[in-house]
Amino acid sequence: MTTADFVVVANRLPVDRVVSADGEENWRTSPGGLVAALEPVMKQVDGAWVGWPGQADLELAPFTANDIRLIPISLSAQEVAEYYEGFANDTIWPLYHDVIAPPQFHREWWDAYVAVNRRFAEAAAAAAAENGTVWVHDYQLQLVPEMVRALRPDVTIGYFHHIPFPMHGLYAQLPWRDQVLRGLLGADVVGFQRAQDATYFLAAVRRRLKYEVKATTVAVPGENGHRTVIAKAFPISIDTSPYLELAARPDVQARALEIRESLGNPKRILLGVDRLDYTKGIRHRIKAYGELLAAGRLKVEDVTLIQVASPSRERVDAYIHLRDEIELAVGRINGDTDTMEHTAIRYLHQGYPREEMVALYLAADVMLVTALRDGMNLVAKEYVASRIDNRGVLVLSEFTGAADELRQAVRVNPHDIEDLKDAIITAVEMTPGEQGKRMRSLRRRVLEHDVVAWSASFLEALSAARASRP
């Protein structure tokens, strides 16, 4: 097998398999920030990407798509159920998101997680050239760094954690807490979205493993003395170019006007764009908005909320219940407040192409990002990048990674419904001058700290780690 100097390891390949009506198979670039961040890097270097093709029991040989060498990892239907839907998304996801939903601990899920992580690690170790670099991504693959190091001590290993890392009191609930910490410490550089996440991780290492921790470094004992691991924040961002280009296109701007007209040209459009997930605070947002309407502080003739809730993990019980709960609340508010000409909430349980999303961002006077816990939240940055008119208001939960950077947003504690209601009123009533002042500052931050800057900063840290190795 041909080896690569730079190997990305992620749960999913950067392409989706599309089979046409006549049975012809094609691969289409996946949407999402990680692909946008790494695709340019992969094309500049001799790169390979290890990942699952997204379908159970699909055996594929390595292939090339979009000039990137892809190494598919096959997962059985049982492994998808236990490793992915089970341990990754019903154990780690809720635990790392402050136990907003109760995590499930099952030994057979853990066993599947270990086995699948080993398969990814073996593929990465086989793909990496001598003294190459392996960059592992996210919570589905937390054991891979240590496994790759055992197989290939010559390579430089990075790991980036895209979701929050919990405080020790929560993390300590995990029965396999020490194994996961050791898995992550197989990397030379462990990156997090927020400084707070790195602090929680280092505290867990100090308390659980008793390793020496100084500032952002961990001394990991080994056969040949100690090895230094860096653990710090590298806040991820977006590729701003497509948002700037689309926002300037006359057809997208015309579509934004169409959207307003289709809603009866309200004075203000509020927008929420989320995966349908209990971490996103959709229920809290809808409750606050419904109470504002009921109290007469907002009128359905003047304000409409568009809520895009793209389908997510539809076979997991917590998500099934969440959808039922949200749709019941939307139906109740609309039933109580709608007129023949105006609707309170336009609820859309589907995903949309980027062109339509940018049109929605341009149509929306207020963007509501009310996540209860979020590693970053790139929707907030997409909205800001799209607002080339320097108008619009971002209402942003203080529990998102984006809140550390986007300081001119209207900050809110989404658990406090009264605070959330006041923030919505502040946003709706904000003057154009104040909007412009805040949005110019927000846009400067997003445009300067884009996804290219993020990947460059992480790769620089990896290069420094490689240079400092004995």
Coordinates of C-alpha atoms in Angstrom, one line a residue:
M1 CA 0.0 0.0 0.0
T2 CA 1.2 3.5 -0.8
T3 CA 1.9 5.5 2.3
A4 CA 1.2 9.2 3.0
D5 CA 3.1 11.9 4.9
F6 CA -0.1 13.3 6.3
V7 CA -3.0 11.1 7.5
V8 CA -6.3 12.4 8.8
V9 CA -8.4 10.0 10.9
A10 CA -12.1 10.9 11.4
N11 CA -15.3 8.9 12.0
R12 CA -16.5 9.8 8.5
L13 CA -14.8 10.0 5.1
P14 CA -15.0 13.5 3.5
V15 CA -17.4 12.2 0.8
D16 CA -20.9 10.8 0.7
R17 CA -21.8 7.8 -1.5
V18 CA -24.6 8.7 -4.0
V19 CA -26.2 6.0 -6.1
S20 CA -28.3 7.2 -9.0
A21 CA -31.5 5.6 -10.2
D22 CA -29.7 3.6 -12.8
G23 CA -27.3 2.2 -10.1
E24 CA -24.3 4.3 -10.9
E25 CA -22.2 5.1 -7.9
N26 CA -20.6 8.5 -7.3
W27 CA -19.0 10.3 -4.4
R28 CA -19.9 13.8 -3.4
T29 CA -18.0 16.1 -1.0
S30 CA -19.6 16.1 2.4
P31 CA -20.9 19.3 3.9
G32 CA -19.3 20.4 7.2
G33 CA -16.5 22.4 8.7
L34 CA -14.0 19.6 9.1
V35 CA -14.0 18.8 5.4
A36 CA -13.7 22.5 4.4
A37 CA -10.9 22.9 6.9
L38 CA -8.8 20.0 5.8
E39 CA -9.5 19.6 2.1
P40 CA -7.0 22.4 1.1
V41 CA -4.3 21.0 3.4
M42 CA -4.8 17.5 2.0
K43 CA -4.4 18.7 -1.5
Q44 CA -1.2 20.6 -0.7
V45 CA 0.6 17.6 0.9
D46 CA 0.8 13.9 0.3
G47 CA -2.4 13.1 2.2
A48 CA -4.7 10.3 3.0
W49 CA -8.0 10.2 4.9
V50 CA -9.1 7.2 7.0
G51 CA -12.9 7.1 7.8
W52 CA -16.2 5.2 7.6
P53 CA -18.1 5.6 4.4
G54 CA -21.4 6.1 6.3
Q55 CA -23.1 2.9 5.5
A56 CA -23.1 -0.4 7.4
D57 CA -21.5 -3.5 5.9
L58 CA -20.0 -1.6 3.0
E59 CA -16.6 -3.1 2.1
L60 CA -14.6 -0.8 -0.1
A61 CA -11.0 -0.8 -1.3
P62 CA -9.0 2.5 -0.9
F63 CA -9.9 5.0 -3.7
T64 CA -9.3 8.6 -4.7
A65 CA -12.0 11.3 -4.8
N66 CA -11.4 15.0 -5.3
D67 CA -7.7 14.3 -5.4
I68 CA -7.6 12.9 -1.9
R69 CA -6.7 9.3 -1.2
L70 CA -9.4 7.7 0.9
I71 CA -9.1 4.6 3.1
P72 CA -12.6 3.3 4.0
I73 CA -13.2 1.5 7.3
S74 CA -16.0 -1.0 7.2
L75 CA -18.4 -1.2 10.1
S76 CA -21.1 -3.9 10.6
A77 CA -24.6 -2.9 11.5
Q78 CA -24.0 -4.1 15.1
E79 CA -20.9 -2.0 15.3
V80 CA -22.8 1.1 14.1
A81 CA -25.4 0.4 16.8
E82 CA -22.9 -0.2 19.6
Y83 CA -19.8 1.9 18.8
Y84 CA -21.5 4.9 17.0
E85 CA -25.1 5.1 18.1
G86 CA -24.3 3.5 21.5
F87 CA -21.0 4.5 23.0
A88 CA -20.2 7.6 21.0
N89 CA -23.7 9.1 20.9
D90 CA -25.5 7.7 23.9
T91 CA -22.6 7.6 26.4
I92 CA -19.9 10.1 25.5
W93 CA -22.1 12.8 23.8
P94 CA -24.5 13.3 26.7
L95 CA -21.8 12.9 29.4
Y96 CA -19.5 15.5 27.7
H97 CA -22.5 17.9 27.2
D98 CA -23.1 18.3 31.0
V99 CA -25.4 15.3 31.3
I100 CA -28.3 17.3 29.7
A101 CA -29.6 13.8 28.9
P102 CA -28.5 10.9 31.1
P103 CA -25.6 8.9 29.6
Q104 CA -26.0 5.1 29.2
F105 CA -23.1 2.9 30.3
H106 CA -23.0 -0.5 28.7
R107 CA -19.9 -2.8 28.7
E108 CA -20.7 -4.2 25.2
W109 CA -20.8 -0.7 23.8
W110 CA -17.3 0.0 25.3
D111 CA -16.0 -3.3 23.9
A112 CA -17.3 -2.3 20.4
Y113 CA -15.7 1.2 20.8
V114 CA -12.3 -0.3 21.6
A115 CA -12.5 -2.7 18.7
V116 CA -13.5 -0.1 16.2
N117 CA -10.9 2.4 17.5
R118 CA -8.3 -0.3 17.0
R119 CA -9.4 -0.8 13.4
F120 CA -9.0 2.9 12.7
A121 CA -5.7 3.0 14.4
E122 CA -4.3 0.0 12.4
A123 CA -5.4 1.6 9.1
A124 CA -3.8 4.9 10.1
A125 CA -0.6 3.2 11.2
A126 CA -0.4 1.3 7.9
A127 CA -1.1 4.5 5.8
A128 CA 1.4 6.8 7.5
A129 CA 4.9 7.2 5.9
E130 CA 8.0 7.0 8.0
N131 CA 8.1 10.0 10.4
G132 CA 4.8 11.2 9.0
T133 CA 1.9 13.0 10.7
V134 CA -1.4 11.5 11.9
W135 CA -4.2 13.9 12.9
V136 CA -7.1 12.2 14.7
H137 CA -10.5 14.0 15.1
D138 CA -13.2 13.9 17.7
Y139 CA -14.9 11.9 20.4
Q140 CA -15.7 8.8 18.4
L141 CA -11.9 8.0 18.2
Q142 CA -10.5 9.0 21.6
L143 CA -8.4 5.8 21.9
V144 CA -6.8 6.0 18.5
P145 CA -3.8 8.3 19.4
E146 CA -2.4 5.8 22.0
M147 CA -3.1 2.8 19.7
V148 CA -1.3 4.5 16.8
R149 CA 1.7 5.4 19.0
A150 CA 2.0 1.8 20.1
L151 CA 2.1 0.7 16.5
R152 CA 4.1 3.7 15.1
P153 CA 6.3 5.5 17.6
D154 CA 8.0 7.4 14.8
V155 CA 5.0 9.4 13.7
T156 CA 3.8 12.7 15.1
I157 CA 0.2 12.5 16.4
G158 CA -2.4 15.3 16.8
Y159 CA -5.9 14.9 18.2
F160 CA -8.6 17.6 18.0
H161 CA -11.7 17.4 20.2
H162 CA -14.7 19.1 18.5
I163 CA -17.2 18.9 21.4
P164 CA -16.9 20.1 25.0
F165 CA -14.8 18.2 27.6
P166 CA -16.6 18.0 30.9
M167 CA -15.5 19.0 34.4
H168 CA -14.0 16.3 36.5
G169 CA -17.1 15.7 38.7
L170 CA -19.0 14.7 35.5
Y171 CA -16.2 13.0 33.7
A172 CA -15.4 10.8 36.7
Q173 CA -18.8 9.0 36.1
L174 CA -17.3 7.3 33.0
P175 CA -16.4 3.7 34.0
W176 CA -13.5 3.8 31.4
R177 CA -12.3 7.2 32.3
D178 CA -8.6 6.4 32.7
Q179 CA -8.4 4.4 29.5
V180 CA -9.9 7.4 27.6
L181 CA -7.4 9.8 29.1
R182 CA -4.5 7.5 28.2
G183 CA -5.9 7.1 24.7
L184 CA -5.9 10.9 24.2
L185 CA -2.4 11.3 25.7
G186 CA -1.0 9.1 23.0
A187 CA -1.1 12.4 20.9
D188 CA 1.7 14.9 20.9
V189 CA -0.8 17.8 20.7
V190 CA -4.4 17.5 22.1
G191 CA -6.5 20.4 20.9
F192 CA -9.8 21.7 22.3
Q193 CA -12.4 24.4 21.3
R194 CA -12.1 26.4 24.6
A195 CA -9.4 27.0 27.1
Q196 CA -11.9 25.8 29.7
D197 CA -12.1 22.4 28.0
A198 CA -8.3 22.1 28.1
T199 CA -8.3 23.0 31.8
Y200 CA -10.9 20.3 32.6
F201 CA -8.9 17.7 30.6
L202 CA -5.6 18.6 32.4
A203 CA -7.4 18.5 35.8
A204 CA -8.7 15.0 35.0
V205 CA -5.2 13.9 34.0
R206 CA -3.7 15.3 37.2
R207 CA -6.4 13.8 39.4
R208 CA -6.9 10.4 37.7
L209 CA -3.5 9.5 36.3
K210 CA -1.3 11.6 38.7
Y211 CA 0.9 12.8 35.8
E212 CA 2.8 16.0 36.2
V213 CA 0.9 18.9 34.6
K214 CA 2.5 22.3 34.1
A215 CA 0.5 25.1 32.3
T216 CA -0.5 23.4 29.1
T217 CA 1.9 20.5 29.2
V218 CA 1.7 16.9 30.5
A219 CA 4.7 14.8 31.3
V220 CA 3.6 11.3 30.2
P221 CA 5.8 8.5 31.5
G222 CA 7.2 5.9 29.1
E223 CA 9.9 3.3 28.7
N224 CA 12.4 6.0 27.5
G225 CA 11.6 8.6 30.1
H226 CA 8.9 11.2 29.9
R227 CA 7.2 12.4 26.8
T228 CA 5.7 16.0 26.7
V229 CA 2.1 16.4 25.5
I230 CA 0.6 19.8 24.7
A231 CA -3.1 20.3 25.6
K232 CA -4.6 23.7 24.7
A233 CA -7.4 25.5 22.9
F234 CA -7.5 25.9 19.1
P235 CA -10.9 27.4 18.4
I236 CA -12.2 26.1 15.1
S237 CA -13.9 28.4 12.5
I238 CA -15.5 28.3 9.1
D239 CA -14.3 28.7 5.5
T240 CA -15.7 32.3 5.1
S241 CA -15.3 32.5 1.3
P242 CA -18.5 30.7 0.1
Y243 CA -20.6 32.7 2.6
L244 CA -19.2 36.0 1.3
E245 CA -19.6 35.0 -2.3
L246 CA -23.2 33.7 -1.8
A247 CA -24.3 36.7 0.2
A248 CA -23.2 39.0 -2.6
R249 CA -25.0 37.1 -5.3
P250 CA -28.1 38.9 -6.6
D251 CA -30.1 35.7 -6.9
V252 CA -29.4 34.8 -3.2
Q253 CA -30.4 38.4 -2.1
A254 CA -33.6 38.1 -4.2
R255 CA -34.4 34.8 -2.5
A256 CA -33.9 36.5 0.9
L257 CA -36.6 39.0 -0.1
E258 CA -38.8 36.2 -1.3
I259 CA -38.6 34.5 2.1
R260 CA -39.6 37.7 3.9
E261 CA -42.6 38.2 1.5
S262 CA -43.7 34.6 1.9
L263 CA -44.0 35.3 5.7
G264 CA -46.1 38.4 5.2
N265 CA -43.2 40.9 5.4
P266 CA -42.9 41.0 9.2
K267 CA -41.0 43.8 10.8
R268 CA -38.5 41.3 12.3
I269 CA -37.6 37.7 11.4
L270 CA -35.9 35.6 14.1
L271 CA -33.9 32.6 13.0
G272 CA -32.8 29.4 14.7
V273 CA -30.7 26.8 12.7
D274 CA -29.7 23.7 14.6
R275 CA -29.4 19.9 14.3
L276 CA -32.4 18.5 16.2
D277 CA -30.4 17.9 19.4
Y278 CA -31.2 18.3 23.1
T279 CA -27.9 20.3 23.6
K280 CA -29.1 23.1 21.2
G281 CA -31.6 24.8 23.5
I282 CA -34.4 24.7 20.9
R283 CA -37.1 24.0 23.6
H284 CA -35.9 27.0 25.7
R285 CA -35.9 29.3 22.7
I286 CA -39.4 28.3 21.7
K287 CA -40.7 28.6 25.2
A288 CA -39.2 32.1 25.6
Y289 CA -40.7 33.3 22.3
G290 CA -44.1 31.8 23.1
E291 CA -44.2 33.6 26.4
L292 CA -43.3 36.9 24.7
L293 CA -46.2 36.5 22.3
A294 CA -48.6 35.4 25.1
A295 CA -47.7 38.5 27.1
G296 CA -48.1 40.8 24.2
R297 CA -44.4 41.9 24.2
L298 CA -44.2 40.6 20.7
K299 CA -47.0 40.5 18.1
V300 CA -47.4 37.7 15.5
E301 CA -48.1 40.4 12.9
D302 CA -44.7 42.0 13.6
V303 CA -42.3 39.0 14.3
T304 CA -41.9 35.5 12.9
L305 CA -39.5 32.8 14.1
I306 CA -38.1 30.5 11.5
Q307 CA -36.7 27.3 13.2
V308 CA -34.7 25.0 11.0
A309 CA -34.1 21.7 12.8
S310 CA -32.2 19.3 10.6
P311 CA -32.8 15.6 11.3
S312 CA -30.3 14.0 13.7
R313 CA -29.8 10.5 15.2
E314 CA -33.3 9.6 14.5
R315 CA -33.0 6.1 15.9
V316 CA -31.9 7.3 19.4
D317 CA -34.8 7.4 21.9
A318 CA -33.8 10.8 23.4
Y319 CA -34.0 12.4 19.9
I320 CA -37.4 10.8 19.1
H321 CA -38.8 12.3 22.3
L322 CA -37.2 15.6 21.7
R323 CA -38.8 16.0 18.2
D324 CA -42.2 15.1 19.6
E325 CA -41.8 17.7 22.4
I326 CA -40.7 20.5 20.1
E327 CA -43.4 19.8 17.5
L328 CA -46.1 19.8 20.2
A329 CA -44.8 23.2 21.5
V330 CA -44.7 24.7 18.0
G331 CA -48.2 23.5 17.2
R332 CA -49.6 24.9 20.5
I333 CA -48.0 28.3 20.0
N334 CA -49.1 28.5 16.4
G335 CA -52.6 27.4 17.3
D336 CA -52.9 30.1 20.0
T337 CA -51.4 33.0 18.1
D338 CA -51.5 32.5 14.3
T339 CA -53.7 34.7 12.1
M340 CA -54.8 33.9 8.5
E341 CA -52.0 36.1 7.2
H342 CA -49.2 35.5 9.8
T343 CA -47.6 32.6 11.5
A344 CA -45.7 32.7 14.8
I345 CA -43.2 29.8 14.0
R346 CA -42.3 28.4 10.6
Y347 CA -40.8 25.1 11.7
L348 CA -38.7 23.2 9.2
H349 CA -37.5 19.7 10.1
Q350 CA -35.1 19.3 7.2
G351 CA -31.7 20.3 5.9
Y352 CA -31.1 22.9 3.2
P353 CA -28.3 23.6 0.7
R354 CA -25.8 26.3 1.5
E355 CA -27.4 28.8 -0.9
E356 CA -30.8 28.6 0.9
M357 CA -29.1 28.9 4.3
V358 CA -27.3 32.1 3.2
A359 CA -30.6 33.5 1.9
L360 CA -32.1 32.7 5.4
Y361 CA -29.2 34.4 7.1
L362 CA -29.7 37.5 4.9
A363 CA -33.5 37.4 5.6
A364 CA -33.1 37.1 9.4
D365 CA -32.9 40.2 11.5
V366 CA -32.0 38.2 14.6
M367 CA -30.0 34.9 14.9
L368 CA -30.8 32.9 18.0
V369 CA -28.0 30.6 19.1
T370 CA -29.2 29.3 22.5
A371 CA -27.3 26.1 22.9
L372 CA -27.2 24.7 26.5
R373 CA -23.7 23.4 25.7
D374 CA -21.7 23.5 22.5
G375 CA -18.1 22.9 21.6
M376 CA -18.1 25.9 19.2
N377 CA -21.3 26.4 17.2
L378 CA -20.3 27.3 13.6
V379 CA -23.8 28.5 12.7
A380 CA -23.1 31.7 14.7
K381 CA -20.0 32.3 12.6
E382 CA -21.9 31.5 9.3
Y383 CA -24.5 34.1 10.1
V384 CA -21.9 36.8 10.9
A385 CA -19.9 36.0 7.7
S386 CA -23.1 36.3 5.6
R387 CA -24.0 39.7 6.9
I388 CA -22.1 41.7 4.4
D389 CA -24.5 44.6 5.1
N390 CA -23.2 44.9 8.6
R391 CA -26.7 44.5 10.0
G392 CA -28.5 41.9 12.0
V393 CA -28.1 40.8 15.7
L394 CA -26.6 37.7 17.1
V395 CA -28.1 36.4 20.3
L396 CA -25.5 33.9 21.6
S397 CA -25.5 31.5 24.5
E398 CA -22.6 31.9 26.9
F399 CA -22.2 28.1 26.9
T400 CA -20.9 27.9 23.4
G401 CA -17.3 28.1 22.4
A402 CA -18.2 30.9 20.0
A403 CA -19.1 33.1 23.0
D404 CA -15.3 33.3 23.9
E405 CA -14.6 35.0 20.5
L406 CA -17.9 36.8 19.5
R407 CA -18.0 39.2 22.3
Q408 CA -20.2 41.8 20.5
A409 CA -23.1 39.4 20.4
V410 CA -26.0 39.7 22.8
R411 CA -25.0 37.1 25.4
V412 CA -27.6 35.0 27.1
N413 CA -28.0 32.2 29.7
P414 CA -30.5 30.0 27.9
H415 CA -31.5 28.3 31.1
D416 CA -32.9 31.6 32.4
I417 CA -36.0 32.1 30.4
E418 CA -36.6 35.6 31.6
D419 CA -33.0 36.5 30.5
L420 CA -33.6 34.9 27.2
K421 CA -36.9 36.9 26.7
D422 CA -35.1 40.1 27.5
A423 CA -32.3 39.3 25.1
I424 CA -34.8 38.7 22.3
I425 CA -36.5 42.0 23.0
T426 CA -33.1 43.8 23.1
A427 CA -32.2 42.2 19.7
V428 CA -35.6 43.1 18.1
E429 CA -35.4 46.7 19.2
M430 CA -31.7 47.3 18.5
T431 CA -31.1 50.4 16.4
P432 CA -29.4 50.1 13.0
G433 CA -26.4 52.1 14.4
E434 CA -25.9 49.7 17.3
Q435 CA -26.3 46.7 15.0
G436 CA -23.6 48.1 12.6
K437 CA -21.1 48.7 15.4
R438 CA -21.5 45.2 16.8
M439 CA -21.7 43.4 13.5
R440 CA -18.5 45.1 12.1
S441 CA -16.6 43.9 15.2
L442 CA -18.0 40.4 14.9
R443 CA -17.3 40.2 11.2
R444 CA -13.7 41.3 11.7
R445 CA -13.1 38.5 14.2
V446 CA -14.7 35.8 12.0
L447 CA -13.0 36.9 8.8
E448 CA -9.5 37.1 10.4
H449 CA -9.8 33.9 12.4
D450 CA -11.2 31.6 9.7
V451 CA -10.7 27.9 9.2
V452 CA -7.5 28.3 7.3
A453 CA -6.0 30.1 10.3
W454 CA -7.3 27.3 12.6
S455 CA -5.8 24.5 10.7
A456 CA -2.5 26.4 10.3
S457 CA -2.2 27.1 14.0
F458 CA -2.8 23.4 14.9
L459 CA -0.3 22.2 12.2
E460 CA 2.3 24.7 13.5
A461 CA 1.9 23.2 17.0
L462 CA 2.4 19.7 15.5
S463 CA 5.5 20.8 13.7
A464 CA 6.9 22.3 16.9
A465 CA 6.2 19.0 18.7
R466 CA 7.9 17.1 16.0
A467 CA 11.0 19.4 16.1
S468 CA 11.2 19.1 19.9
R469 CA 11.2 15.3 19.9
P470 CA 14.5 13.7 21.0

